[in-house]
mmCIF file of C-alpha atoms in Angstrom:
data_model
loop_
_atom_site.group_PDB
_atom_site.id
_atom_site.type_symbol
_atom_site.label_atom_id
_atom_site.label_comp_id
_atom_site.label_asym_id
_atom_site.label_seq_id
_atom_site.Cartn_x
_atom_site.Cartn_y
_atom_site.Cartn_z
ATOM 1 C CA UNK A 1 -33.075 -8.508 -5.398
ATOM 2 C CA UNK A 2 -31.783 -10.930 -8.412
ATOM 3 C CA UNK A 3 -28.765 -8.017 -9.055
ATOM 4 C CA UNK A 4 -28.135 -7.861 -5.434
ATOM 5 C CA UNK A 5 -27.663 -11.634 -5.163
ATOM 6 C CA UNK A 6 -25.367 -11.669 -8.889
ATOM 7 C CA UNK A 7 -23.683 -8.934 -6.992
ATOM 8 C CA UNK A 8 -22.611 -11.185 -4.285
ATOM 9 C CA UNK A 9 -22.512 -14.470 -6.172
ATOM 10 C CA UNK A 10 -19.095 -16.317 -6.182
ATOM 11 C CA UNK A 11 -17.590 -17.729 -9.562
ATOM 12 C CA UNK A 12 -15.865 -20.778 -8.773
ATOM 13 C CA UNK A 13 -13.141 -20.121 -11.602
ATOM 14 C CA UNK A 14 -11.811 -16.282 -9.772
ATOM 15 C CA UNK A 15 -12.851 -17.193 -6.178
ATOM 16 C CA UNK A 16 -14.594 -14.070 -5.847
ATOM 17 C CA UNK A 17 -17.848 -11.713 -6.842
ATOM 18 C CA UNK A 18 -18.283 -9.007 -8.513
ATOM 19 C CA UNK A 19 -18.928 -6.689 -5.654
ATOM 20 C CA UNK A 20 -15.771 -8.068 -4.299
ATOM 21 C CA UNK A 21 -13.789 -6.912 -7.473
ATOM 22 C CA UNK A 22 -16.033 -3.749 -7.322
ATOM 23 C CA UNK A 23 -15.081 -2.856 -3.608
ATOM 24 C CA UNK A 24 -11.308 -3.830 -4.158
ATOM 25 C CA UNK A 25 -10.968 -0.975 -6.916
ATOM 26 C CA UNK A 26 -13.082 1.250 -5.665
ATOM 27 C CA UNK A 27 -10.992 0.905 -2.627
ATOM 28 C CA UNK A 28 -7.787 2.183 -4.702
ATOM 29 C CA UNK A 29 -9.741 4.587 -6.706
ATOM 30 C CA UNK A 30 -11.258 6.245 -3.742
ATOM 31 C CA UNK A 31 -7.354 6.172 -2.028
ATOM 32 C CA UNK A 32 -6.371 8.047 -5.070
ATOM 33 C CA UNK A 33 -9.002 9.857 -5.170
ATOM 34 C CA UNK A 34 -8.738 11.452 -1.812
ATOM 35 C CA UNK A 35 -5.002 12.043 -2.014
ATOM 36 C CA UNK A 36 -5.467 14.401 -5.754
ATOM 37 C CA UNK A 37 -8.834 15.759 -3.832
ATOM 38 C CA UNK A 38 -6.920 16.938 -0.683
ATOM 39 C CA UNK A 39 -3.732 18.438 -1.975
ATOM 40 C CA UNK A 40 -0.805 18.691 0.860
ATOM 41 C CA UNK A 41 0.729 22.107 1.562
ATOM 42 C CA UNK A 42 3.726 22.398 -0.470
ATOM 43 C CA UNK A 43 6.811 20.928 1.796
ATOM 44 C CA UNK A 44 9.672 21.875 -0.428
ATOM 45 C CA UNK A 45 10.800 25.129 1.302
ATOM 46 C CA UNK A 46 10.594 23.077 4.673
ATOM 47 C CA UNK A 47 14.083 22.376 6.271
ATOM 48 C CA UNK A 48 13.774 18.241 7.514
ATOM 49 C CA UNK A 49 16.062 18.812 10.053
ATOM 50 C CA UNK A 50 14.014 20.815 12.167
ATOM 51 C CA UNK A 51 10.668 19.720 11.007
ATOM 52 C CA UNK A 52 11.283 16.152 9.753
ATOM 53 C CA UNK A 53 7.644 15.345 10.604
ATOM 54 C CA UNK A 54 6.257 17.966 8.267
ATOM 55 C CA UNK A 55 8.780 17.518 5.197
ATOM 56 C CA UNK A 56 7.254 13.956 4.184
ATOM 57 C CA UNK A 57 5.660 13.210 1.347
ATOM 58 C CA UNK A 58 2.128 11.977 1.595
ATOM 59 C CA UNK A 59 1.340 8.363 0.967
ATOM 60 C CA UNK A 60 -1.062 5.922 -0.349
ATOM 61 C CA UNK A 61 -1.028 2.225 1.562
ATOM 62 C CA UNK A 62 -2.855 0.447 -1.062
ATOM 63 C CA UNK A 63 -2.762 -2.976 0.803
ATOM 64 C CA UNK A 64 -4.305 -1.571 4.067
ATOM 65 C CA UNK A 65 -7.914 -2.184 3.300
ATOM 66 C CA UNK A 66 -11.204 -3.522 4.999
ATOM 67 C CA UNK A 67 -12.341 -6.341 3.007
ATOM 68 C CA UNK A 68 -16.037 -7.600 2.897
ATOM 69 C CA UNK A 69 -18.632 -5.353 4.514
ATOM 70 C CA UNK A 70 -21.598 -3.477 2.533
ATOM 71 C CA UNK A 71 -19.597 -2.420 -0.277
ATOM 72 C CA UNK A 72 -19.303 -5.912 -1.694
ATOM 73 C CA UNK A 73 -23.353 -6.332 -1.370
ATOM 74 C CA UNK A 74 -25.002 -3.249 -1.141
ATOM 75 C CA UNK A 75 -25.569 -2.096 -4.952
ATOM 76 C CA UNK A 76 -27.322 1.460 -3.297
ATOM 77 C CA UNK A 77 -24.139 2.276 -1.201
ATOM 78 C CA UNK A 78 -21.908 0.900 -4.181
ATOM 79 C CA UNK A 79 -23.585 3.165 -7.103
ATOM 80 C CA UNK A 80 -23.066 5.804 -4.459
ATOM 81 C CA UNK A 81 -19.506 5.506 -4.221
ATOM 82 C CA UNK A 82 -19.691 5.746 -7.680
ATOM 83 C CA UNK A 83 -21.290 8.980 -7.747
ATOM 84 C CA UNK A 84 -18.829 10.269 -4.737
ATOM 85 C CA UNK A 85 -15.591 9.610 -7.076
ATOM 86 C CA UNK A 86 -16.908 10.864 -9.831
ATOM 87 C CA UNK A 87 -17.701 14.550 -8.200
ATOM 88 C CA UNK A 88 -14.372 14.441 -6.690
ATOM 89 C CA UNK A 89 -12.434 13.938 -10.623
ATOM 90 C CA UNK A 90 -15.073 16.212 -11.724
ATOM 91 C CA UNK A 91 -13.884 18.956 -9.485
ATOM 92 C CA UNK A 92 -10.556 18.136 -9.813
ATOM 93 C CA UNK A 93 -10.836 18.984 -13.394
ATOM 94 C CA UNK A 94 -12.067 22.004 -12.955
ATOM 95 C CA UNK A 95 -9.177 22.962 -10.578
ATOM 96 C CA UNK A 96 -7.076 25.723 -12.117
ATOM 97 C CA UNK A 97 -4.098 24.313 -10.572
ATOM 98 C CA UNK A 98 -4.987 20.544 -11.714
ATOM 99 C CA UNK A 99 -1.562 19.950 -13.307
ATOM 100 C CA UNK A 100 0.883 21.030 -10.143
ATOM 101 C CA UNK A 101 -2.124 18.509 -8.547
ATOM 102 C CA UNK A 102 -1.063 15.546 -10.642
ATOM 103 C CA UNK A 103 2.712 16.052 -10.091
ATOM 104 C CA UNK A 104 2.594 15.945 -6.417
ATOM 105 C CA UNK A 105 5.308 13.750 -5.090
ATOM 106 C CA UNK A 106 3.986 11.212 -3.206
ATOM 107 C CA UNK A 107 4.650 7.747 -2.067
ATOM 108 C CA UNK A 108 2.774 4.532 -3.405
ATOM 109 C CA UNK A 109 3.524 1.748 -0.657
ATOM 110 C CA UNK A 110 2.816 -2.425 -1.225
ATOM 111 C CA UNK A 111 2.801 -5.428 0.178
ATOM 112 C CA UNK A 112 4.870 -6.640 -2.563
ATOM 113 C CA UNK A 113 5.466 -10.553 -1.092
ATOM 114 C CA UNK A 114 3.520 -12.673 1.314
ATOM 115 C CA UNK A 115 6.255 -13.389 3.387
ATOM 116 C CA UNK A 116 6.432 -10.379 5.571
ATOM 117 C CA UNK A 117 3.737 -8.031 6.407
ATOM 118 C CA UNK A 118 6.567 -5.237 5.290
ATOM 119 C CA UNK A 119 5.756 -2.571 2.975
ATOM 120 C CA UNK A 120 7.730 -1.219 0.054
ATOM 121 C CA UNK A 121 7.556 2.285 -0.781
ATOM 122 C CA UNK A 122 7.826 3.524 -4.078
ATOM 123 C CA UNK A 123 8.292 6.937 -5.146
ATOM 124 C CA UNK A 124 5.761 8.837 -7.509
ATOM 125 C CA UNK A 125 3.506 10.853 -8.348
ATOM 126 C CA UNK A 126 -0.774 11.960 -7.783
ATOM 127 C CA UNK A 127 -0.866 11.917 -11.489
ATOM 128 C CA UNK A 128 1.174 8.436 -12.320
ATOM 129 C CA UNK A 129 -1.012 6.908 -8.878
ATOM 130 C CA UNK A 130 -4.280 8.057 -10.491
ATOM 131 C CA UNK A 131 -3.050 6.215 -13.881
ATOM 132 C CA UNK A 132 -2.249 2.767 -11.990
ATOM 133 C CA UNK A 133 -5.639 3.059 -10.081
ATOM 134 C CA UNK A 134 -7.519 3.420 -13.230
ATOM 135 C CA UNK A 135 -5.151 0.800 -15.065
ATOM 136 C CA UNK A 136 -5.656 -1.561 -12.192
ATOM 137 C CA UNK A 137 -10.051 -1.149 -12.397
ATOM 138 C CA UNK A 138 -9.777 -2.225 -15.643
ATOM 139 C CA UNK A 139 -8.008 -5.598 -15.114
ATOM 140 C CA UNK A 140 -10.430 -6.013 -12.293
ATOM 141 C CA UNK A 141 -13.429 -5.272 -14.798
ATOM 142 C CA UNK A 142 -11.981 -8.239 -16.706
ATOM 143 C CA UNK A 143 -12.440 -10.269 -13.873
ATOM 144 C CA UNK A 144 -15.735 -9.189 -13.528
ATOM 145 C CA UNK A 145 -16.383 -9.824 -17.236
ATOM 146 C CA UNK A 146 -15.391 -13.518 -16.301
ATOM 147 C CA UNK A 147 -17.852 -13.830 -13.515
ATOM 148 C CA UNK A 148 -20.610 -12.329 -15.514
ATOM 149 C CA UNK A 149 -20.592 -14.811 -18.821
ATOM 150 C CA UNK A 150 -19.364 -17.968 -16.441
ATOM 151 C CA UNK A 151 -20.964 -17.263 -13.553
ATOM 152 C CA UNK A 152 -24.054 -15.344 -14.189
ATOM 153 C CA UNK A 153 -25.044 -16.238 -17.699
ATOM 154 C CA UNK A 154 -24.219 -13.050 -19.260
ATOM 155 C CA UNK A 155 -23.177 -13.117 -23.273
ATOM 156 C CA UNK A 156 -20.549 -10.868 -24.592
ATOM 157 C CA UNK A 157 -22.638 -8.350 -26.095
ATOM 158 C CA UNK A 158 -25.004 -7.457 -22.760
ATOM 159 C CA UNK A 159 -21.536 -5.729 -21.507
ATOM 160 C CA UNK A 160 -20.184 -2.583 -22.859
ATOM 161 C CA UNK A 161 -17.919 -3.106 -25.759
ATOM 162 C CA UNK A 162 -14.529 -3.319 -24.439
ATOM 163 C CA UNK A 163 -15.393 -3.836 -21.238
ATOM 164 C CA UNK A 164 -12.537 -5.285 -19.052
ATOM 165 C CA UNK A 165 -10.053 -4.860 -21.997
ATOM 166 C CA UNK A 166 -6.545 -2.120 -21.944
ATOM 167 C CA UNK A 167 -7.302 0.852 -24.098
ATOM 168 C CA UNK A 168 -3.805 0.078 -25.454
ATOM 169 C CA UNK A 169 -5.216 -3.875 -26.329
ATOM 170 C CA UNK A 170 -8.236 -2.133 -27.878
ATOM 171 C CA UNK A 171 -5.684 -0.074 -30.439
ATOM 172 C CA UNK A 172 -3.669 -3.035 -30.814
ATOM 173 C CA UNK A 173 -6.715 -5.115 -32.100
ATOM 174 C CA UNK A 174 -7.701 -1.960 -34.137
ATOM 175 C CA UNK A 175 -4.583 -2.282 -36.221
ATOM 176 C CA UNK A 176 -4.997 -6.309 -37.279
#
């Protein structure tokens, strides 16, 4: 019960809890996730002009997400989705064909202003997307690492050593 409620408690300084940075990249990781899990049929040899709708590329819409729900509160369902992601990268290592996997062409769209509802669609690939989602946890994990010493009490060394930091601010540190 005490985890549940630090789960859900709000630090004034982010404006948010941890299970609400949890479900946000869990929400891109799964996206990811899903795409590199569930390869598309190769489209290349496809001509657009008479099958435009099957020559697209697939897509990730990173901004069109539910917010709030049981993933923000519910540690149970939360460690789950844990679990689920894991299996899926798991698998996906084991794939013979896990390389043509991370090239994929696909296309990474975001809300990139709050002025329009619009999307912008970027070009790129399952591999660079899966890079950026894991890039993007750990910033969130920093967040997170906020919440837990201002918020909830926590001191430095009941987290993980690194936790919430860049591997490449990790090496940088390393070499001072």
């Amino acid at each position: 019960q005490e985890a549940s409620s630090a789960f859900q408690k709000i630090c004034p300084i982010v404006g948010a809890s941890i299970g609400q940075h949890y479900r946000h990249s869990m929400d891109h990781l799964e996206l990811a996730a899903l795409l590199a899990s569930h390869p598309p049929e190769r489209v290349s040899d496809i001509d657009p002009k008479q099958f435009p709708e099957l020559s697209t590329k697939p897509s990730l819409h990173y901004d069109l997400r539910v917010r709030g729900g049981t993933l923000e509160k519910d540690l149970v369902e939360s460690r789950k989705r844990i679990v689920n992601v894991v299996d899926v990268f798991e698998n996906m290592q084991s794939t013979k064909n896990a390389d043509d996997l991370t090239s994929t062409s696909v296309t990474a769209f975001f809300n990139l202003t709050a002025d329009s509802n619009d999307e912008i669609g970027l070009p790129s690939t399952v591999g660079r997307e899966l890079g950026f989602v894991a890039h993007h946890a750990i910033h969130h994990m920093a967040l997170v690492k906020i919440i837990a010493m201002r918020t909830l009490g926590f001191k430095e060394n009941d987290l993980p050593v690194g936790f919430g930091r860049a591997p490449s601010t990790i090496l940088f540190d390393k070499q001072q």
